Short mmCIF file of C-alpha atoms in Angstrom, two decimals:
data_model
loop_
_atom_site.label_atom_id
_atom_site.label_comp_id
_atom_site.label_asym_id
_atom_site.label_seq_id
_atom_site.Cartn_x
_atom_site.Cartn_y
_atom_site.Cartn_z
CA UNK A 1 83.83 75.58 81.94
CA UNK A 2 80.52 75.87 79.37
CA UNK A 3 77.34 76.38 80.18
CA UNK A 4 74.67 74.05 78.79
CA UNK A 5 73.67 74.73 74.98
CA UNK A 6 70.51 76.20 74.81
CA UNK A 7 68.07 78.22 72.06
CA UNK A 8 69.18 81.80 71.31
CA UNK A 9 66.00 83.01 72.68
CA UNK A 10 67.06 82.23 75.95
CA UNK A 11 68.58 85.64 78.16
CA UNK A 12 71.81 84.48 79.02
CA UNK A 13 72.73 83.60 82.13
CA UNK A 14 75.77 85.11 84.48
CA UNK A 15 77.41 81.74 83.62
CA UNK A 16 76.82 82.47 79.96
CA UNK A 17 78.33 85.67 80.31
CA UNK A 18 81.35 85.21 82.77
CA UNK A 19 82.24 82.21 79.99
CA UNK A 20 82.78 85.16 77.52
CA UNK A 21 84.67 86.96 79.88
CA UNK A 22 87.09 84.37 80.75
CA UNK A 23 87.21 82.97 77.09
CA UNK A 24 85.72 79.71 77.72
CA UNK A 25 82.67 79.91 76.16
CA UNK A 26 81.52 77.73 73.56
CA UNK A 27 80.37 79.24 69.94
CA UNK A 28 76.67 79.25 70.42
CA UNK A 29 76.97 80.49 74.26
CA UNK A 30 78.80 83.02 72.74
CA UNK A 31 77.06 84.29 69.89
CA UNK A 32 73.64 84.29 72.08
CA UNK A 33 75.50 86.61 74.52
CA UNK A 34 76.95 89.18 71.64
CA UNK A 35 73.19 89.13 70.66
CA UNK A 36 71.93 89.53 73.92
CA UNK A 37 74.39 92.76 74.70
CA UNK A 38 73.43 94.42 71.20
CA UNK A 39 69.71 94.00 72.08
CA UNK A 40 69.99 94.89 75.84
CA UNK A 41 72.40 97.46 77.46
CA UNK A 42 72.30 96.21 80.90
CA UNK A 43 73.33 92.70 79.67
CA UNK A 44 76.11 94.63 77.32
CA UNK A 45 77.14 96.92 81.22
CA UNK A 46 77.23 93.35 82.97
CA UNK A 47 79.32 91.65 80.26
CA UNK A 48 81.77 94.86 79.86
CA UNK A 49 81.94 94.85 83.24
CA UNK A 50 82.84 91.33 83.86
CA UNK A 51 85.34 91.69 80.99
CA UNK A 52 87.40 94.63 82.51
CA UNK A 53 87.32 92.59 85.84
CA UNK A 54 88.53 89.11 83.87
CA UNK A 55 91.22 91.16 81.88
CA UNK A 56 92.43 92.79 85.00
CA UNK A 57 92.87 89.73 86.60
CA UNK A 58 94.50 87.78 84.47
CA UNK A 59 96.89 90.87 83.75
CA UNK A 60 97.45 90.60 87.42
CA UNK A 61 97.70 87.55 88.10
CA UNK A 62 100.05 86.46 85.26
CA UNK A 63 102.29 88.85 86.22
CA UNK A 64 102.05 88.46 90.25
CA UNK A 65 105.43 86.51 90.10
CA UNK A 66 107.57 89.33 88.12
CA UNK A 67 106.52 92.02 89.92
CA UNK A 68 106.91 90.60 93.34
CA UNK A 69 110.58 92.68 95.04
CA UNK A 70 112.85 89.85 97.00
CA UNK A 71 112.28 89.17 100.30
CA UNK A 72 115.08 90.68 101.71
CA UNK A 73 113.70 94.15 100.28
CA UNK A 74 110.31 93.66 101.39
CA UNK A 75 112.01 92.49 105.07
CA UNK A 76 114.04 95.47 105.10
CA UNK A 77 111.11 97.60 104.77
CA UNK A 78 109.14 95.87 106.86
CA UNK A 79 111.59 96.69 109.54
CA UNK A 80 111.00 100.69 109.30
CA UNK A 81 108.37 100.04 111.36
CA UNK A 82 110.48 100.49 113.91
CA UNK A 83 110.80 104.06 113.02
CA UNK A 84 106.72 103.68 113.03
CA UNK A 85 106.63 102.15 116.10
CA UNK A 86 108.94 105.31 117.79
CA UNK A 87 106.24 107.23 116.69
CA UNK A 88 104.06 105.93 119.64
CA UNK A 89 107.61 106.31 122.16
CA UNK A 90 108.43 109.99 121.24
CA UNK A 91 104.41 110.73 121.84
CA UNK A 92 104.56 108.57 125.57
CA UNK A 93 108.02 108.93 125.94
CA UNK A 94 107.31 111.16 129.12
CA UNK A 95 106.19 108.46 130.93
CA UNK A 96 108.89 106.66 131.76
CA UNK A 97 111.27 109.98 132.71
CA UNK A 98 108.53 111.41 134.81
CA UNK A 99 107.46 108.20 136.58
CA UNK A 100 111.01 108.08 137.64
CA UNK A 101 111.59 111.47 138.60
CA UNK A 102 108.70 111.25 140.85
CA UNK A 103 110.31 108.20 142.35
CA UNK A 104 113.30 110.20 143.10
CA UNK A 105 112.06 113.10 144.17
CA UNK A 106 109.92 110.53 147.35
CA UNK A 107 106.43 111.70 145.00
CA UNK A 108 104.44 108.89 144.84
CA UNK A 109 101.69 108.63 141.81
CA UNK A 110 98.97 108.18 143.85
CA UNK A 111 97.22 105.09 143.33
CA UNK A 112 94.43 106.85 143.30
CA UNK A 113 91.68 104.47 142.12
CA UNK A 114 92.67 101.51 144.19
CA UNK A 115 92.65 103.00 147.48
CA UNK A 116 89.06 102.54 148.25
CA UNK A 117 87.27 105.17 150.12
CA UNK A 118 87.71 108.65 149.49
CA UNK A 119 90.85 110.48 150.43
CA UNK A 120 92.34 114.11 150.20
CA UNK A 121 90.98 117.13 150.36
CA UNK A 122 87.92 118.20 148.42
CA UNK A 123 86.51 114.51 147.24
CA UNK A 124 82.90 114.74 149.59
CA UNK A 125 82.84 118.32 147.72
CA UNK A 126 82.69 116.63 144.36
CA UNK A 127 80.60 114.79 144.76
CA UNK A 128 77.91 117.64 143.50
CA UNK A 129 79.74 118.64 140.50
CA UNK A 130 79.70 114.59 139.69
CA UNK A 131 75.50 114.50 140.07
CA UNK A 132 73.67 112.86 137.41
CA UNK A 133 75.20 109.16 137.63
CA UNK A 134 72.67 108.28 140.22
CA UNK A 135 71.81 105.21 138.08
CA UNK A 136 75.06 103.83 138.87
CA UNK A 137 75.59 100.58 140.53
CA UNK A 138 78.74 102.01 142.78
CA UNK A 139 81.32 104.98 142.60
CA UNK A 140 84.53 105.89 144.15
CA UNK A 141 85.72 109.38 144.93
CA UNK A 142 88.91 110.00 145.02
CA UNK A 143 91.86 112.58 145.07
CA UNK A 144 95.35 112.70 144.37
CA UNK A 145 97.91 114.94 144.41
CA UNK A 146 101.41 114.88 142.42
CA UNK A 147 104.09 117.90 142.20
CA UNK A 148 101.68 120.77 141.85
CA UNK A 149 98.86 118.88 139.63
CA UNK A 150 95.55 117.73 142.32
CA UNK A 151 93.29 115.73 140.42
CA UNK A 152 90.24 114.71 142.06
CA UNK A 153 87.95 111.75 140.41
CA UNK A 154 85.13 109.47 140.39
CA UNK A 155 85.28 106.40 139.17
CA UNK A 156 81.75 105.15 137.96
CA UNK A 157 80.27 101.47 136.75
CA UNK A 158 77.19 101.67 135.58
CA UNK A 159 74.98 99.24 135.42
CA UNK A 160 75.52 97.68 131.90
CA UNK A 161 79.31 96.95 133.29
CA UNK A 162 80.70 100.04 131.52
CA UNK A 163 83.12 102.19 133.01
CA UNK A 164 83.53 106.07 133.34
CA UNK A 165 85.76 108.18 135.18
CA UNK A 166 84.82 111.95 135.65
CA UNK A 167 86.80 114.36 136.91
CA UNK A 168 88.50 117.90 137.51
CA UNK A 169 92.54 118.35 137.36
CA UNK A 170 93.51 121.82 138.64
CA UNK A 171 96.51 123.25 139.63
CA UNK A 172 97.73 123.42 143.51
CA UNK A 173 96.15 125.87 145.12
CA UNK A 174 93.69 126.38 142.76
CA UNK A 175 89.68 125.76 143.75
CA UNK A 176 88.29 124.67 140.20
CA UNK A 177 87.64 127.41 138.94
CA UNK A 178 88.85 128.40 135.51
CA UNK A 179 91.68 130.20 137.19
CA UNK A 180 93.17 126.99 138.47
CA UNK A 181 92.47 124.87 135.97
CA UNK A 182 94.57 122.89 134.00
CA UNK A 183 94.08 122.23 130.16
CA UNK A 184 94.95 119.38 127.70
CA UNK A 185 93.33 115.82 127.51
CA UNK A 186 93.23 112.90 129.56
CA UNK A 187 93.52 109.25 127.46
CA UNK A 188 92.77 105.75 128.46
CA UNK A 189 96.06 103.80 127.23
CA UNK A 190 96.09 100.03 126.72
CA UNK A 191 98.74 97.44 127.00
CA UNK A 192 102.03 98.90 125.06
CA UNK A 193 100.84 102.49 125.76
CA UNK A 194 98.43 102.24 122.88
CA UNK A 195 95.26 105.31 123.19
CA UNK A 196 92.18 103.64 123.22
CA UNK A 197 90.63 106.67 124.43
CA UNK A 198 90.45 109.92 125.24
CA UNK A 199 88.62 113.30 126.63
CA UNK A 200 89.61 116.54 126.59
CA UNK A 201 89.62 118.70 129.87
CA UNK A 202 86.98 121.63 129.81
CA UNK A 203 87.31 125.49 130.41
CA UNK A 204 86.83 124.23 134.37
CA UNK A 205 89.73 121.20 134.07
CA UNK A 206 86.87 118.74 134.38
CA UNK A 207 86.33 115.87 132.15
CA UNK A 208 84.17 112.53 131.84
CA UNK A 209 85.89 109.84 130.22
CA UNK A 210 84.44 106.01 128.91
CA UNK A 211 87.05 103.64 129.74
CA UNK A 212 87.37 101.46 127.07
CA UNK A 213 88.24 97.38 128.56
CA UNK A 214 91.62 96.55 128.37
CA UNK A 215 92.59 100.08 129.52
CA UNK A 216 95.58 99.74 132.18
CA UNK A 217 96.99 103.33 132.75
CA UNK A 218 95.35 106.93 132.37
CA UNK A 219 97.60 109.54 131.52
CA UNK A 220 97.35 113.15 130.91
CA UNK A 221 98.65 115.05 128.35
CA UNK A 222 98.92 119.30 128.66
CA UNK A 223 98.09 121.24 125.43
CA UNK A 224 101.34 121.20 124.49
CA UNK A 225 101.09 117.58 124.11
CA UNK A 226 103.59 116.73 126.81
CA UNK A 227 102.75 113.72 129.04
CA UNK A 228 102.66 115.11 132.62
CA UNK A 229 101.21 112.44 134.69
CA UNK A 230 100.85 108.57 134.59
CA UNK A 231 98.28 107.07 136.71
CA UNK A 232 98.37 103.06 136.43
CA UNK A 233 94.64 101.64 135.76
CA UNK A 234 93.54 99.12 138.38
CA UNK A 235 91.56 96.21 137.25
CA UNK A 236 88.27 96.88 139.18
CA UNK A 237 87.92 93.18 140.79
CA UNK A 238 91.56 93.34 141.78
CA UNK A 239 90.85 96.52 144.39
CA UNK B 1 89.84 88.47 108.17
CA UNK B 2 88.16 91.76 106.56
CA UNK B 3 89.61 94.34 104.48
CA UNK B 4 91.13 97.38 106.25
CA UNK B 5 91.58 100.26 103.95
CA UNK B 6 94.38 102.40 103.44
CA UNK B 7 93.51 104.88 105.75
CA UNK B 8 92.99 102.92 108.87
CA UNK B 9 96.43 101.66 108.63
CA UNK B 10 97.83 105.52 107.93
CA UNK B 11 95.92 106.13 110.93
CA UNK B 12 97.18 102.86 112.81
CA UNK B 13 100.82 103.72 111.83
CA UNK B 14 100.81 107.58 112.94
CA UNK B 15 99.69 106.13 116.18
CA UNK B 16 103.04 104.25 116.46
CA UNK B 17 101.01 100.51 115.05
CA UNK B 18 104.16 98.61 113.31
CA UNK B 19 101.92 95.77 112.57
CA UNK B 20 100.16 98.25 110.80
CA UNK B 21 103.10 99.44 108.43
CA UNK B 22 103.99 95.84 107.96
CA UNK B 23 100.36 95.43 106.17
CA UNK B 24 100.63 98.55 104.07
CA UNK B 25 104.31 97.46 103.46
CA UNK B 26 103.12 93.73 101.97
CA UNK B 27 99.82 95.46 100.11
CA UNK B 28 102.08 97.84 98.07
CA UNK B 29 105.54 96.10 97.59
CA UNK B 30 104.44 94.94 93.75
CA UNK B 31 102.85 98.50 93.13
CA UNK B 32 106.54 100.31 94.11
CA UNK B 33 108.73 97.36 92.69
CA UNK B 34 106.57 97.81 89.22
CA UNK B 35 107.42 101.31 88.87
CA UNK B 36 111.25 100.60 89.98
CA UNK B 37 111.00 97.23 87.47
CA UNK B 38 109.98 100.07 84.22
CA UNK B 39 113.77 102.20 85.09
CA UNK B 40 117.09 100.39 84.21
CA UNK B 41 118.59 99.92 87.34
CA UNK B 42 120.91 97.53 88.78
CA UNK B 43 119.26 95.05 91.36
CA UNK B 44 121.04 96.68 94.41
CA UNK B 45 120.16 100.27 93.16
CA UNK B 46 115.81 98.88 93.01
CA UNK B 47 116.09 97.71 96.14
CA UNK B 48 117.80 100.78 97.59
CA UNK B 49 115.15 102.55 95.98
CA UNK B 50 112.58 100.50 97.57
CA UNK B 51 113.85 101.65 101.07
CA UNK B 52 113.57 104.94 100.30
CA UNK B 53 110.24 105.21 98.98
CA UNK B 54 108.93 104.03 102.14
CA UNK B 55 111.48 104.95 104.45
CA UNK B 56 109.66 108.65 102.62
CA UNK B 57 106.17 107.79 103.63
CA UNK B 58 107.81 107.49 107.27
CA UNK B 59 108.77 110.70 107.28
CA UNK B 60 105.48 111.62 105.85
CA UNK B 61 102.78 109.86 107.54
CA UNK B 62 101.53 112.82 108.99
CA UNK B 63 101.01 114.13 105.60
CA UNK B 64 99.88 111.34 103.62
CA UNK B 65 95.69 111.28 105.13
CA UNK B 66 93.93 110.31 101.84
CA UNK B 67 94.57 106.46 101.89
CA UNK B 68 93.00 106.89 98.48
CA UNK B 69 95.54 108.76 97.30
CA UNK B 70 98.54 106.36 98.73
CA UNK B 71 99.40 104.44 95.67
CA UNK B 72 99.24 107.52 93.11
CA UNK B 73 101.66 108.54 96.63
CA UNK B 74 103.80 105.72 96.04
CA UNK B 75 104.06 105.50 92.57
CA UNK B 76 104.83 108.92 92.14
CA UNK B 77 107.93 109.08 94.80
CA UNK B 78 109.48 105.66 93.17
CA UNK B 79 109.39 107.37 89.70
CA UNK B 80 110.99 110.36 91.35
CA UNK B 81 113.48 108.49 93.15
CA UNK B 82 114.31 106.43 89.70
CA UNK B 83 115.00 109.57 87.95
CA UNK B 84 117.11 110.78 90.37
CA UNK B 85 119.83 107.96 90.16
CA UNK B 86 119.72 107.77 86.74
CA UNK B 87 120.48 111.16 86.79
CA UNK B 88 123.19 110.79 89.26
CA UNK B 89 124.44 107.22 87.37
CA UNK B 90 124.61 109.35 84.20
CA UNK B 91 126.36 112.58 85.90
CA UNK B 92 129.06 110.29 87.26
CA UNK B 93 129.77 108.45 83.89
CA UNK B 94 129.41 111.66 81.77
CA UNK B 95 131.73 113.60 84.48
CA UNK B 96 134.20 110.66 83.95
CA UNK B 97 134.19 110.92 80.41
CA UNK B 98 134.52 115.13 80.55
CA UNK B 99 131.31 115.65 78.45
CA UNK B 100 129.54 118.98 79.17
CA UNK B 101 127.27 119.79 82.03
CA UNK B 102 125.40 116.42 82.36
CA UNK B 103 122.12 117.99 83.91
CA UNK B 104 121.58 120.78 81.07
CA UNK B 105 119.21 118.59 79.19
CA UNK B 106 116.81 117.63 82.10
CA UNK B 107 116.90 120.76 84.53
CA UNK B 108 113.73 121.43 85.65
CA UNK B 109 111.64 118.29 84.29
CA UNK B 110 109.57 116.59 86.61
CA UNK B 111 109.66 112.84 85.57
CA UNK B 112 106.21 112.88 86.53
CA UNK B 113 104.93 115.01 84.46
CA UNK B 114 105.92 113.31 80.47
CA UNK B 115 103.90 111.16 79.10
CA UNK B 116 106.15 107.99 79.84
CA UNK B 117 106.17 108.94 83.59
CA UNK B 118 102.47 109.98 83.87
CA UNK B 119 101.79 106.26 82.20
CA UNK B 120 103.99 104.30 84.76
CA UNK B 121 102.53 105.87 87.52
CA UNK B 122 98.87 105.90 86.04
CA UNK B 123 99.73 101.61 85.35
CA UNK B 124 101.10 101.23 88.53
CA UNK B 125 98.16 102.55 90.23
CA UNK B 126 95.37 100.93 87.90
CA UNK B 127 97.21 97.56 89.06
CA UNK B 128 97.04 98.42 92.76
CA UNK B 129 93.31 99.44 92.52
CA UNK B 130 93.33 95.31 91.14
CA UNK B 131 95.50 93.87 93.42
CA UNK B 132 93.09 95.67 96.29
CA UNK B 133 89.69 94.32 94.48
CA UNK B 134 91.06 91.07 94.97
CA UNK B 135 91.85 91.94 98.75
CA UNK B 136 88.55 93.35 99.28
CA UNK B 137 86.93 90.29 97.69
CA UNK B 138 88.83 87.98 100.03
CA UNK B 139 88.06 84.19 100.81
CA UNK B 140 86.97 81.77 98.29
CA UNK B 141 86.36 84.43 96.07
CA UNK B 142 89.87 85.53 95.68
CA UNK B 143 91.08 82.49 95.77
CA UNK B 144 89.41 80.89 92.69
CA UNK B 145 89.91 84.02 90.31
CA UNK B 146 93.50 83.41 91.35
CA UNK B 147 93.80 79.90 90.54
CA UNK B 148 91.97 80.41 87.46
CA UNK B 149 93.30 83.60 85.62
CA UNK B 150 96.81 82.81 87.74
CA UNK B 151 97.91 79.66 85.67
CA UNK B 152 99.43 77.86 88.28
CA UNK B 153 96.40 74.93 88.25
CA UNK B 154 96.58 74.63 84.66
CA UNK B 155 96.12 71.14 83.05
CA UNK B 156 98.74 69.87 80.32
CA UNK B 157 96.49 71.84 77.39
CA UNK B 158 96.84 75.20 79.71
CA UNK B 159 93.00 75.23 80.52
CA UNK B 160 92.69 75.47 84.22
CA UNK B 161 92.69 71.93 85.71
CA UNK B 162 89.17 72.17 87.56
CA UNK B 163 89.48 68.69 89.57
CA UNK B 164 92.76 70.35 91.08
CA UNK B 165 91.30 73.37 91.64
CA UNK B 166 87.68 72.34 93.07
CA UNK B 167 90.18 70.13 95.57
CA UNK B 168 92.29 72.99 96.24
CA UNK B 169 89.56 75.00 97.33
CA UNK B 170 87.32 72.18 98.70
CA UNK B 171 84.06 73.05 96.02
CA UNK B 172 82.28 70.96 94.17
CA UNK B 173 83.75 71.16 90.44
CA UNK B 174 80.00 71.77 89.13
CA UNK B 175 79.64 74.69 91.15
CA UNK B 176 82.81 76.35 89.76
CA UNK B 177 80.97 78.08 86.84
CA UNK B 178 78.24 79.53 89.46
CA UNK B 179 80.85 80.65 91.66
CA UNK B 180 83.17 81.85 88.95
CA UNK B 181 80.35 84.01 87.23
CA UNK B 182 79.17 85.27 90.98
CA UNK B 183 82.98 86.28 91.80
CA UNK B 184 83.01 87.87 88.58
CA UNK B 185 80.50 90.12 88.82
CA UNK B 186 81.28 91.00 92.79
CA UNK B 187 84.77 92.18 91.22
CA UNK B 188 83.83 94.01 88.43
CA UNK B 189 81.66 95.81 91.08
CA UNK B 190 84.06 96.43 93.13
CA UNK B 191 86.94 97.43 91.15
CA UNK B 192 84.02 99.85 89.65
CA UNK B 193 83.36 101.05 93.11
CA UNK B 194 87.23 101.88 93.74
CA UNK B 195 86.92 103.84 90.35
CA UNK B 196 89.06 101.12 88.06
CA UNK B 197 89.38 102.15 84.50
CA UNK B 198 88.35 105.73 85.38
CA UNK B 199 90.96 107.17 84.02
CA UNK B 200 92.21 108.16 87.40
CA UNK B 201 89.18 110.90 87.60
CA UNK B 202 87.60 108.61 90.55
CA UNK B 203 90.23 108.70 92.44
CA UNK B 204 92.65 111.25 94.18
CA UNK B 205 96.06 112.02 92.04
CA UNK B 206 98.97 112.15 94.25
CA UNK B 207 99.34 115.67 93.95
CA UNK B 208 95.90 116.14 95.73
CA UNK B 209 97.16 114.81 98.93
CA UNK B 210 97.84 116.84 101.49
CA UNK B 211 101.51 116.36 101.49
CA UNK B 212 103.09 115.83 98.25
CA UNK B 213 105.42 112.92 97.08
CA UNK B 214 108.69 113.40 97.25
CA UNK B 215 109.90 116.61 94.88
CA UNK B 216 112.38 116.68 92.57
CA UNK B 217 114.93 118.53 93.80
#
């Protein structure tokens, strides 16, 4: 692949100069760009450049086929990511165990965002602490209580179509205060338990999380990292 | 598709992402099976090897942050792994032959740190930081430094057969030169942006990581 002959006065082109790099180029192509890189360092950085980056690749390529392991080895070690994917299992793995314990134990996990209206004890009173979202299209208090966890939420759309939920968790009994607060992080988890997001609770057990589309259960984690409650995500037409 | 470094699939794969490990698995096979290819082993031995050096980054994902640093990572814990069955290899054929303490000669040397071992890992790595370039540069790009340095569209003189490869890669032949030179210099940019030919100084040594590659015990 040559560029066009042309007078030595001429700057070479990139053509001129990726010719040298690959080894294609024809005598006088070549000699104009050896003069050209004596005479200009910027032509000589460009050249050296595109010679390292020729070099390289033909190193590379050349050798693709020799240094490629078999299949079955690559396969093999493809299939740690199970091990990977356990990762995700040991860090949910709650979930399961304590959805089921509720179930035995007659607890239901309140479906608290589907219910419509407000329920429980204490949602009209949040309804202060949750000021500020007044340029929201629609919001739903609600409250839910499982084992000795209350949590007590709004759900919020605003008006672009995003979604927050902002809330308190606090122990039973307690009245929000710091003293009956709980502590650790509440995460929006997508389909196969993936985090898409999350929000850790404040000194008062309150937090305000974005809910990312595609999220289908909310869980909260303490601060020991332990899952202690999975709440299943409604889809907001579906209520 | 777009390039997604290193570190987002550490990050991916801590969060329990398998699809994730199978990327970083297929972007770094040649990198660990060139360091395993520089030991005499036998075939079942490399790919035992192989395993381990990322059934290792398993167990050290949490560790292992700087994706910068995860092919000096690699490297390193392949050439560590090689030494250590050829140490064992020799042990068992110098114990069956009764000659002295097989290990005396070698206790305490980290295969890492000679000159042969700092070169395989150093190649291994330089090769990677290529091998990534090309990744980075992606679509037509990549594909018509391959089939032109790669030799596999090569015409019966061995020049590069430009009607098969302007076909190939549905271009014009006349606009292979313009393309070639452009692809040229994006690379040499970017391999100069990943710190290629740097002697290493651009980018993190394994050691720097947070955790370290496997130790020789």
């Amino acid at each position: 692949m040559q560029s066009e002959p042309s007078s030595s006065s001429r700057l070479p082109s990139s053509e001129d100069l990726a010719a040298v790099a690959f080894g294609d180029a024809a005598q006088d192509v070549a000699r104009r760009v050896d003069e050209a890189a004596k005479r200009d360092p910027a032509i000589a950085a460009v050249l050296r450049g595109m010679r390292v980056a020729a070099e390289a690749v033909r190193t590379e390529c050349t050798a693709a086929s020799e240094l490629e392991p078999p299949m079955d080895a690559v396969g093999r070690a493809i299939a740690l990511g199970a091990r990977v994917a356990a990762r995700r299992q040991r860090a949910f793995g709650a979930v399961a165990s304590i959805g089921s314990a509720l179930d035995t134990a007659g607890a239901a996990i309140a479906s608290w965002l589907g219910l419509g209206p407000a329920r429980g004890d204490g949602a009209d009173a949040e309804t202060a602490a949750l000021a500020g979202f007044r340029d929201d299209r629609g919001a739903d208090a609600v409250a839910g209580t499982v084992g000795a966890l209350t949590l007590r939420a709004e759900r919020i759309e605003a008006e672009d179509g995003s979604e927050r939920v902002v809330g308190e968790v606090a122990r039973a009994g307690g009245t929000g205060g710091a003293g009956g607060a709980m502590r650790g992080t509440v995460a929006a988890l997508g389909a196969g338990q993936t985090v898409l997001a999350r929000a850790e609770l404040d000194h008062f057990g309150m937090f305000t999380l974005a809910v990312p589309a595609g999220t289908a259960q909310l869980a909260l984690v303490d601060r020991a990292g332990e899952v202690v409650l999975v709440i299943e995500w409604p889809a907001r037409g579906g209520r | 598709m777009s390039f997604v470094p290193d570190e987002t699939l550490l990050e991916r794969c801590r969060d329990g992402d398998s699809a994730a490990w199978e990327a970083l698995v297929r972007r770094h096979r040649r990198l660990v099976w060139s360091v395993l290819l520089k030991h005499r082993l036998r075939e079942e031995e490399r790919e035992d090897i192989f395993q381990q050096v990322f059934a290792a980054l398993v167990e050290h994902l949490d560790g292992v942050r700087d994706g910068k640093a995860l092919p000096a990572w690699l490297a390193t814990t392949a050439r560590r792994l090689c030494w250590r069955a050829a140490q064992r290899a020799r042990s068992a054929r110098e114990s069956a032959l009764g000659v002295g303490a097989p290990e005396d000669d070698v206790a305490g040397i980290d295969p890492v740190d000679t000159r042969e071992g700092r070169e395989v890992v150093e190649t291994a790595t330089e090769r990677q930081l290529v091998r990534e370039g090309l990744e980075r540069l992606g679509g037509k790009c990549r594909e018509l430094l391959e089939a032109l340095f790669g030799g596999s569209m090569q015409g019966a003189s061995g020049e590069p057969n430009y009607a098969l490869i302007a076909e190939r890669l549905g271009i014009r032949v006349g606009s292979i030169g313009p393309t070639r030179a452009r692809c040229l210099e994006k690379l040499a940019r970017v391999l100069g942006t990943l710190g290629f030919g740097a002697g290493g100084d651009a980018r993190p040594s394994a050691g720097t990581a947070e955790a370290r590659p496997l130790e020789e015990s």
